[in-house]
Amino acid sequence: MIGQEHIFANGAELAETLAKDVAERLERGLSERGTASIAVSGGSTPKLFFNELSKHKLDWKNISVTLVDERFVAPESDRSNHKLVADYLLQNAATYAYFVPLFQFFATPDDAATLATVKTEAICDPFDVVVLGMGTDGHTASFFPGGDNLEEALDLDEERAVLPMAAETAGEERLTFNLSALHDARFLVLHIEGAAKKETLDKAKSDLDEEDMPVRAVLNRAESPVHIYWAP
Ligand SMILES: O=C1O[C@H](COP(=O)(O)O)[C@@H](O)[C@H](O)[C@H]1O
């Protein structure tokens, strides 16, 4: 179900408000349970948001940060979402956050996904905050159209929280949280920017075929409302 749709004049305003809203949710988790957790997306869109969030003075040492998806590349790679988070989010006050990577040094993404499932077990049931992105092909997390594990990744009964994913359009092999681990976040956000992604979202809203546009699985079947943050 789609929740509130927030529209901003530009990416800087979006980043500031989204960071404030996310910080409030993390603060709530900390005061209610003593710990909080957030899963964020990679790609180019979240940099400003990460920078804003990193400046919030939270009890970061009790906040776990992970990724909704990752490329199966070493953390030093420029293609690594881990590197993006290290460079833009785990800075300033957020230096003290506890980062749980999805990438693991194993020979195969399948083995890495199994270990990542174990390592994230304590923080994803449910996440306090999940911030999803979206590609203009309608993928979100690493739920790619044509992905070899797409059916499992969108299955709400799938037991492994993290799955491997390969798709022609994805470049490297991937690791992704499955829908069942993301859909019930206490605060579930879809953060998108630009006219092309607005068009993609409008198209996603207009039909139900999840194989064609996997983001529809989140919009239509997530237990938590999906709050949309968009700027041109
Ligand atoms: O491959 C990915 O792409 C999407 C969107 O990225 P963007 O560069 O268009 O912002 C992202 O949400 C996902 O985490 C990432 O792995």
Coordinates of N, CA, C and O and ligand atoms in Angstrom, one line a residue, residues 40-46 67-71 81 131-136 139-142 144 170 174 191 197, ligand 1:
V40 N 19.6 0.6 4.0 CA 19.6 1.6 3.0 C 20.0 1.1 1.6 O 20.6 0.0 1.5
S41 N 19.7 1.9 0.6 CA 20.0 1.5 -0.8 C 21.3 2.0 -1.3 O 21.9 2.9 -0.7
G42 N 21.8 1.5 -2.4 CA 23.0 2.0 -3.0 C 22.6 2.9 -4.2 O 21.6 3.5 -4.2
G43 N 23.5 2.9 -5.2 CA 23.2 3.7 -6.3 C 23.7 5.1 -6.1 O 24.3 5.5 -5.1
S44 N 23.3 6.0 -7.1 CA 23.7 7.4 -7.0 C 22.8 8.3 -6.2 O 23.2 9.4 -5.7
T45 N 21.5 7.9 -6.1 CA 20.5 8.8 -5.5 C 20.8 9.2 -4.0 O 20.6 10.3 -3.6
P46 N 21.2 8.2 -3.1 CA 21.2 8.5 -1.7 C 22.3 9.4 -1.1 O 22.3 9.6 0.1
L67 N 22.6 -2.8 4.2 CA 22.2 -2.4 2.8 C 21.0 -3.3 2.4 O 21.0 -4.5 2.7
V68 N 20.1 -2.7 1.6 CA 19.0 -3.6 1.1 C 19.5 -4.5 0.0 O 19.0 -5.6 -0.2
D69 N 20.6 -4.1 -0.6 CA 21.2 -4.9 -1.7 C 22.7 -4.5 -1.9 O 23.1 -3.4 -1.5
E70 N 23.4 -5.4 -2.5 CA 24.8 -5.2 -2.7 C 25.3 -5.9 -4.0 O 24.7 -7.0 -4.3
R71 N 26.3 -5.4 -4.6 CA 27.0 -6.1 -5.7 C 28.0 -7.1 -5.1 O 28.5 -6.8 -4.0
N81 N 28.3 -0.9 -2.9 CA 27.4 -0.1 -2.1 C 27.9 0.1 -0.7 O 27.7 1.1 0.0
V131 N 15.1 2.2 3.5 CA 15.0 3.2 2.4 C 15.3 2.5 1.1 O 16.5 2.1 0.9
L132 N 14.3 2.3 0.3 CA 14.5 1.7 -1.0 C 14.8 2.8 -2.1 O 14.3 3.9 -2.0
G133 N 15.5 2.4 -3.1 CA 15.6 3.2 -4.3 C 14.9 2.5 -5.5 O 14.2 1.5 -5.2
M134 N 15.0 3.0 -6.7 CA 14.3 2.3 -7.8 C 15.1 2.7 -9.1 O 15.5 3.8 -9.2
G135 N 15.2 1.7 -10.0 CA 15.8 2.0 -11.3 C 14.7 2.2 -12.3 O 13.5 1.9 -12.0
T136 N 15.0 2.8 -13.4 CA 14.0 3.1 -14.4 C 13.5 1.9 -15.1 O 12.5 1.9 -15.9
H139 N 13.3 -1.9 -11.1 CA 13.8 -2.8 -10.1 C 13.9 -1.9 -8.8 O 14.1 -0.7 -8.8
T140 N 13.9 -2.6 -7.7 CA 14.2 -2.0 -6.4 C 14.9 -3.1 -5.6 O 14.8 -4.3 -5.9
A141 N 15.7 -2.6 -4.6 CA 16.7 -3.6 -4.0 C 17.4 -4.2 -5.2 O 17.7 -3.6 -6.2
S142 N 17.6 -5.6 -5.2 CA 18.1 -6.2 -6.4 C 17.0 -7.1 -7.0 O 17.3 -8.3 -7.4
F144 N 15.5 -7.6 -9.8 CA 15.6 -7.2 -11.2 C 14.6 -7.9 -12.1 O 14.4 -9.1 -11.9
A170 N 21.7 -6.4 -14.5 CA 22.2 -6.0 -13.2 C 23.7 -5.8 -13.1 O 24.3 -5.3 -12.1
R174 N 24.5 -10.2 -7.6 CA 24.1 -9.4 -6.4 C 23.7 -10.2 -5.2 O 23.5 -11.4 -5.3
H191 N 12.7 6.2 -2.1 CA 13.3 7.5 -2.4 C 13.7 7.5 -3.8 O 14.6 6.8 -4.3
K197 N 12.2 8.7 -13.2 CA 11.8 7.8 -12.2 C 10.4 8.1 -11.8 O 9.6 7.2 -11.4
Ligands
LIG1 O1 21.5 -1.1 -8.6 C1 21.0 -0.3 -7.8 O2 20.2 0.7 -8.3 C2 19.2 1.2 -7.5 C3 18.9 2.6 -8.1 O3 20.1 3.3 -8.2 P1 20.3 4.8 -8.7 O4 21.7 4.9 -9.1 O5 19.4 5.0 -9.8 O6 20.0 5.7 -7.5 C4 19.5 1.2 -6.0 O7 18.3 1.5 -5.3 C5 20.0 -0.2 -5.6 O8 20.3 -0.2 -4.2 C6 21.3 -0.4 -6.4 O9 22.0 -1.5 -6.0

